[in-house]
Coordinates of N, CA, C and O in Angstrom, one line a residue:
M287 N 1.1 -1.5 0.3 CA 0.2 0.1 0.6 C 1.0 1.1 0.4 O 1.6 1.0 0.3
A288 N 0.2 2.1 -1.3 CA 1.1 3.3 -1.3 C 1.3 3.8 0.2 O 0.3 4.3 1.5
E289 N 2.0 5.5 0.8 CA 2.3 5.8 2.1 C 2.4 7.4 1.3 O 2.6 7.3 0.3
F290 N 1.1 8.2 2.1 CA 1.6 9.7 2.6 C 1.1 10.5 3.2 O 0.6 9.3 4.9
D291 N 1.2 11.3 3.0 CA 0.9 12.5 4.5 C -0.2 13.0 4.9 O -0.7 13.7 3.8
N292 N -0.8 13.1 5.4 CA -2.4 13.5 6.1 C -2.1 15.0 6.0 O -2.6 14.7 7.7
I293 N -2.3 15.8 5.6 CA -2.2 17.3 6.4 C -3.0 17.2 7.0 O -3.2 18.2 7.9
Y294 N -4.2 16.8 6.7 CA -5.7 17.2 7.4 C -5.7 16.3 9.2 O -5.9 16.8 10.1
A295 N -4.9 15.5 9.1 CA -4.8 14.8 10.4 C -3.6 15.5 11.4 O -3.5 15.3 12.9
E296 N -2.8 16.5 10.9 CA -2.2 16.8 12.1 C -2.4 18.3 11.4 O -1.7 19.4 13.4
E297 N -3.0 19.2 11.4 CA -3.4 20.6 11.8 C -4.9 21.0 11.7 O -5.6 19.6 11.7
N298 N -6.1 21.7 13.4 CA -6.6 22.0 13.7 C -7.4 22.6 12.3 O -6.6 23.9 11.8
P299 N -9.0 22.3 11.6 CA -9.3 22.3 10.7 C -10.1 23.8 10.8 O -10.5 24.9 9.7
F300 N -9.5 24.4 11.7 CA -10.7 25.1 12.8 C -9.4 26.4 12.2 O -8.4 27.0 13.1
V301 N -10.4 27.5 12.0 CA -8.8 28.8 11.9 C -10.1 30.2 12.3 O -11.5 29.7 12.3
K302 N -9.9 31.0 13.7 CA -10.6 31.8 13.3 C -10.8 32.6 12.6 O -9.9 33.4 11.7
A303 N -12.2 33.1 12.2 CA -12.9 34.0 11.4 C -13.2 35.6 11.9 O -13.4 35.7 13.1
H304 N -12.4 37.0 11.0 CA -12.9 38.2 11.4 C -14.1 38.0 11.5 O -14.6 39.3 10.9
F305 N -15.3 37.7 11.8 CA -16.8 37.8 11.7 C -17.3 37.3 12.4 O -16.9 36.8 14.2
D306 N -18.5 38.1 13.3 CA -18.8 38.1 14.6 C -20.1 37.2 13.8 O -21.0 37.2 12.3
C307 N -20.7 36.8 14.7 CA -22.2 35.8 15.0 C -23.2 36.4 13.8 O -23.7 37.6 14.4
L308 N -24.3 36.4 12.8 CA -25.5 36.6 12.7 C -26.9 36.2 13.4 O -27.8 37.0 13.6
S309 N -26.4 35.4 14.3 CA -27.4 34.9 15.5 C -27.3 36.2 16.9 O -27.7 36.7 17.0
C310 N -26.6 36.0 17.7 CA -25.3 36.5 19.0 C -24.3 37.9 18.4 O -24.7 38.0 19.9
G311 N -23.8 37.2 17.7 CA -22.6 38.8 17.6 C -21.6 38.0 17.6 O -20.1 38.6 18.8
G312 N -21.2 36.8 18.9 CA -20.6 36.3 19.1 C -19.5 36.3 17.8 O -19.0 36.6 16.6
K313 N -18.2 35.3 18.3 CA -17.4 35.3 17.5 C -17.2 33.9 16.5 O -17.5 32.5 17.1
L314 N -17.2 34.1 15.1 CA -17.1 32.7 14.2 C -15.8 32.1 14.3 O -15.2 32.8 14.0
W315 N -15.6 31.0 13.5 CA -14.6 30.1 13.3 C -14.7 29.7 12.5 O -16.4 28.9 12.1
E316 N -14.1 29.6 11.3 CA -14.3 29.2 10.0 C -13.9 27.3 9.8 O -12.5 27.2 10.0
Y317 N -14.2 26.9 9.5 CA -14.5 25.1 9.6 C -14.5 25.7 7.4 O -15.1 25.1 6.7
A318 N -13.0 25.2 7.0 CA -12.9 25.9 5.2 C -12.7 24.4 4.5 O -12.7 24.7 3.4
I319 N -12.9 23.8 5.0 CA -13.2 22.0 4.1 C -14.2 22.4 3.7 O -14.4 22.3 2.6
Q320 N -15.1 22.7 4.8 CA -16.6 22.2 4.3 C -17.2 23.4 3.6 O -18.4 24.2 3.5
G321 N -16.1 24.9 3.7 CA -16.7 26.1 3.7 C -18.0 26.7 4.8 O -19.5 26.8 4.2
Q322 N -17.6 26.8 5.7 CA -18.8 27.2 7.1 C -18.2 27.8 7.8 O -17.4 27.7 8.4
M323 N -19.1 28.9 8.8 CA -18.4 29.2 9.8 C -19.1 29.3 11.0 O -20.7 28.4 10.8
V324 N -19.0 28.8 12.3 CA -19.0 28.4 13.3 C -19.0 29.1 14.9 O -17.9 29.3 14.8
C325 N -20.3 29.8 14.7 CA -20.6 30.2 16.1 C -19.2 29.3 18.0 O -19.9 28.1 17.9
E326 N -18.5 31.0 18.4 CA -17.9 29.9 19.9 C -19.4 30.3 21.0 O -18.8 29.4 21.7
D327 N -20.6 30.8 20.3 CA -21.0 30.8 22.0 C -21.8 30.2 21.4 O -22.9 29.6 22.2
C328 N -23.5 30.2 20.6 CA -24.1 29.7 20.1 C -24.1 28.6 19.5 O -25.4 28.0 19.4
R329 N -23.0 28.2 18.7 CA -23.0 27.0 17.9 C -23.9 27.4 16.7 O -23.7 25.6 15.8
A330 N -24.4 27.9 16.3 CA -25.0 28.3 14.9 C -24.0 28.1 14.1 O -22.6 28.5 14.0
V331 N -24.7 27.5 12.9 CA -23.7 27.0 11.7 C -23.8 27.8 10.3 O -25.3 28.0 10.2
F332 N -22.9 29.1 9.5 CA -23.7 29.9 8.4 C -22.4 29.3 7.5 O -21.2 28.6 7.8
P333 N -23.0 29.4 5.8 CA -22.3 28.6 5.1 C -21.3 30.0 5.2 O -21.8 31.0 4.8
T334 N -20.1 30.2 5.0 CA -18.5 31.3 4.0 C -19.5 32.3 4.0 O -19.3 33.6 3.5
T335 N -20.1 31.9 2.3 CA -20.3 33.3 1.6 C -22.1 33.9 2.2 O -21.5 35.2 1.7
E336 N -22.9 32.9 3.4 CA -23.9 34.5 3.9 C -23.3 35.5 4.3 O -23.7 35.7 4.6
V337 N -22.0 34.7 4.5 CA -21.8 35.8 6.1 C -20.7 36.4 6.1 O -21.0 38.0 5.4
F338 N -20.0 36.5 4.7 CA -19.4 37.4 3.7 C -20.6 38.2 3.2 O -20.1 39.7 3.5
D339 N -21.7 37.9 2.6 CA -22.5 39.2 2.0 C -23.1 39.7 3.0 O -23.4 40.7 2.1
A340 N -23.0 38.8 3.9 CA -23.9 39.9 5.3 C -23.5 41.2 6.0 O -23.7 42.2 6.5
Q341 N -21.7 41.1 5.8 CA -20.9 41.4 6.5 C -20.2 42.5 5.1 O -19.3 43.3 5.5
S342 N -20.5 42.3 4.0 CA -19.5 42.6 3.0 C -20.8 44.8 2.7 O -22.0 44.8 3.1

């Protein structure tokens, strides 16, 4: 079997985003692989494009 490095197994996929939650105003974390953002306070999930559109 071929060996390969899985970069996702060693890195944290969550990156703190510079956006506020659309529901409660808390800070969002981006899960870039799935194109979603998650609020650290209320745990609401938003598509990244929805957050970009709402705050731009």
